[in-house]
Coordinates of C-alpha atoms in Angstrom, one line a residue:
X6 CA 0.0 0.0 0.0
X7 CA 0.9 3.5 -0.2
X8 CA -0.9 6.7 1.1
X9 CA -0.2 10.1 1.2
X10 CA -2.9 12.0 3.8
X11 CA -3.2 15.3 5.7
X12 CA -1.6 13.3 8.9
X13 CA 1.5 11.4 7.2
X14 CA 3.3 10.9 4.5
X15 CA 3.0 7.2 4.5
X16 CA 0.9 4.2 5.7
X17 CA 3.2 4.1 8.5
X18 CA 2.9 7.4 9.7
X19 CA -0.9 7.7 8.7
X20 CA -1.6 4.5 10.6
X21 CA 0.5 5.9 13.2
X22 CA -1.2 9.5 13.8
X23 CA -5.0 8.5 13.7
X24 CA -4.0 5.7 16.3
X25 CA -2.5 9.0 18.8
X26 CA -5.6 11.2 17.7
X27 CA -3.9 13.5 15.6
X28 CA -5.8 15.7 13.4
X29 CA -4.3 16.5 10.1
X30 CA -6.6 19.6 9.9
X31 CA -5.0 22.9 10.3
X32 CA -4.8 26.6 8.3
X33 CA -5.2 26.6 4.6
X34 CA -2.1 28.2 3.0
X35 CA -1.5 26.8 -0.3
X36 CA -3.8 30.3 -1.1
X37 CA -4.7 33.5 0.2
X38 CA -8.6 32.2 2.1
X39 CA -9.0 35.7 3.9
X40 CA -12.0 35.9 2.3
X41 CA -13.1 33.0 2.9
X42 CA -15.2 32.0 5.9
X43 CA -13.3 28.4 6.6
X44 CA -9.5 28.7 7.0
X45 CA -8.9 25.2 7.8
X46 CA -8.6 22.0 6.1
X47 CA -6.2 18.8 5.7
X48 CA -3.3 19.4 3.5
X49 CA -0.5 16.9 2.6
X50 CA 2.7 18.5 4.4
X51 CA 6.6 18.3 4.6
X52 CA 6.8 16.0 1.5
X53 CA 9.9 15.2 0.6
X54 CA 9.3 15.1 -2.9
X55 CA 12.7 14.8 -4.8
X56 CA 12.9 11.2 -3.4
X57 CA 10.5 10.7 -6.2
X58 CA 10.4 13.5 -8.9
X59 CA 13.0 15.9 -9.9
X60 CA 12.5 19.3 -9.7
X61 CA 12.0 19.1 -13.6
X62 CA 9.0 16.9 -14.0
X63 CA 7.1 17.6 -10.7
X64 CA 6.9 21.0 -12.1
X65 CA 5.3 19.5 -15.1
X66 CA 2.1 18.0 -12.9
X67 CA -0.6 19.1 -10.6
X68 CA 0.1 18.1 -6.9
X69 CA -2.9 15.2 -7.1
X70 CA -0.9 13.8 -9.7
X71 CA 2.8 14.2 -7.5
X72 CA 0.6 12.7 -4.6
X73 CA -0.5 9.4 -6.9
X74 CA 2.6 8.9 -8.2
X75 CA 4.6 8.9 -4.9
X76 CA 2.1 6.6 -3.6
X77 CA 1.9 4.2 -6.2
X78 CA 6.0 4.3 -5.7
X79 CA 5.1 3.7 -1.9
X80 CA 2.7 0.8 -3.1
X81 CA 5.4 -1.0 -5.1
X82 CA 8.2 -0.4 -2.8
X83 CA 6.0 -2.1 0.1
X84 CA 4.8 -4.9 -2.3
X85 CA 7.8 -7.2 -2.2
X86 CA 7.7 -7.6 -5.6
X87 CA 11.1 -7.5 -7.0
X88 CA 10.6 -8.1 -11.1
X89 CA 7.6 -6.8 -12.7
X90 CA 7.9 -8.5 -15.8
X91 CA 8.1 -12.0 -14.3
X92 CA 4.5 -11.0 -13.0
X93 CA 1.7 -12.8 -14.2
X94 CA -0.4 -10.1 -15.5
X95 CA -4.2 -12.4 -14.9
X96 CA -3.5 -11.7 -11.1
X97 CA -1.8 -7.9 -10.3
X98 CA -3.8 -5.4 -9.9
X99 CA -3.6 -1.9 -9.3
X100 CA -6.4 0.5 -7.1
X101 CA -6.4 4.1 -6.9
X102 CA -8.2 6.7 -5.1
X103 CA -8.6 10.4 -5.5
X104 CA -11.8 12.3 -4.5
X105 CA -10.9 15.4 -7.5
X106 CA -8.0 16.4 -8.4
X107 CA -5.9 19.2 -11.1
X108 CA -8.4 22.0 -10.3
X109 CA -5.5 24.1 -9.4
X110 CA -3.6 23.4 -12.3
X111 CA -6.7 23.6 -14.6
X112 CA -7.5 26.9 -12.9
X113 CA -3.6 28.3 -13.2
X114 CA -4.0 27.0 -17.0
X115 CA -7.3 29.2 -17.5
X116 CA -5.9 32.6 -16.1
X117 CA -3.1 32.1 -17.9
X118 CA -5.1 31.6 -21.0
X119 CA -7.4 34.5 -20.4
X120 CA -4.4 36.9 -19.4
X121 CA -1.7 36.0 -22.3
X122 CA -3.4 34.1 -24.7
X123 CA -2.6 30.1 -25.7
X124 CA 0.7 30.3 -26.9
X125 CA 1.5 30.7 -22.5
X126 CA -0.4 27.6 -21.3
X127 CA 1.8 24.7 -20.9
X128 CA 1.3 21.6 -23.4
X129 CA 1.1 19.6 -20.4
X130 CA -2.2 20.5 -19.4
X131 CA -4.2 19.0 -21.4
X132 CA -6.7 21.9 -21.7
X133 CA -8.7 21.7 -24.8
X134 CA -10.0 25.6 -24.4
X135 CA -11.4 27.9 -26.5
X136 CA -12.8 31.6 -27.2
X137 CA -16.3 32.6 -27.3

């Protein structure tokens, strides 16, 4: 398994945190939420993320997409499983769960868009937009 989650970085630490009581809930500050009336909510914090990406390419994705990658990395690390293509294929399986995810890259691609035109989005989102 792997799992990245407002109160650890890891199963391990996850596990390890709901069984003390922590809350993983604390003061938004990815964004400015003055004006917001909630200021709180669970965040993934102090991941060490060039264990897994380089600078490079995790500039290239959205965070849900850092956070699925590092814990599918988790998930095969903690497997056992030592040769993939020895595997037989009828029996390995994969799950993954995200509630949403790349709204805040969609959104960074959409102001963008709006303030410099197309030719300033990044390939790698994916955005089929257009002009009315």
């Amino acid at each position: 398994m792997g799992m990245l989650s407002p109160v650890g970085n890891s199963v391990e630490s996850s596990w390890e945190a709901i069984q003390a009581g922590r809350s993983g809930i604390g003061m938004i500050d990815r964004f400015d939420a003055s004006a917001y009336n909630t200021r709180i909510g669970g965040a993934i914090r102090d991941l060490d993320m060039e264990s897994y990406l380089s600078p490079k390419d995790a500039r290239k994705l959205d965070a849900f997409i850092h956070y699925g990658l590092i814990a599918a990395q988790q998930a095969v690390d903690s497997s056992g499983l030592e040769s993939f293509e020895k595997l037989d294929r009828e029996r390995v399986g994969i799950a993954i769960g995200s509630g949403i995810g790349g709204l805040e890259y969609i959104e960074k691609s959409v102001l963008t868009m709006d303030k410099s035109g197309p030719r300033k989005v990044s390939p790698f989102s994916c955005l089929l937009l257009s002009s009315t």
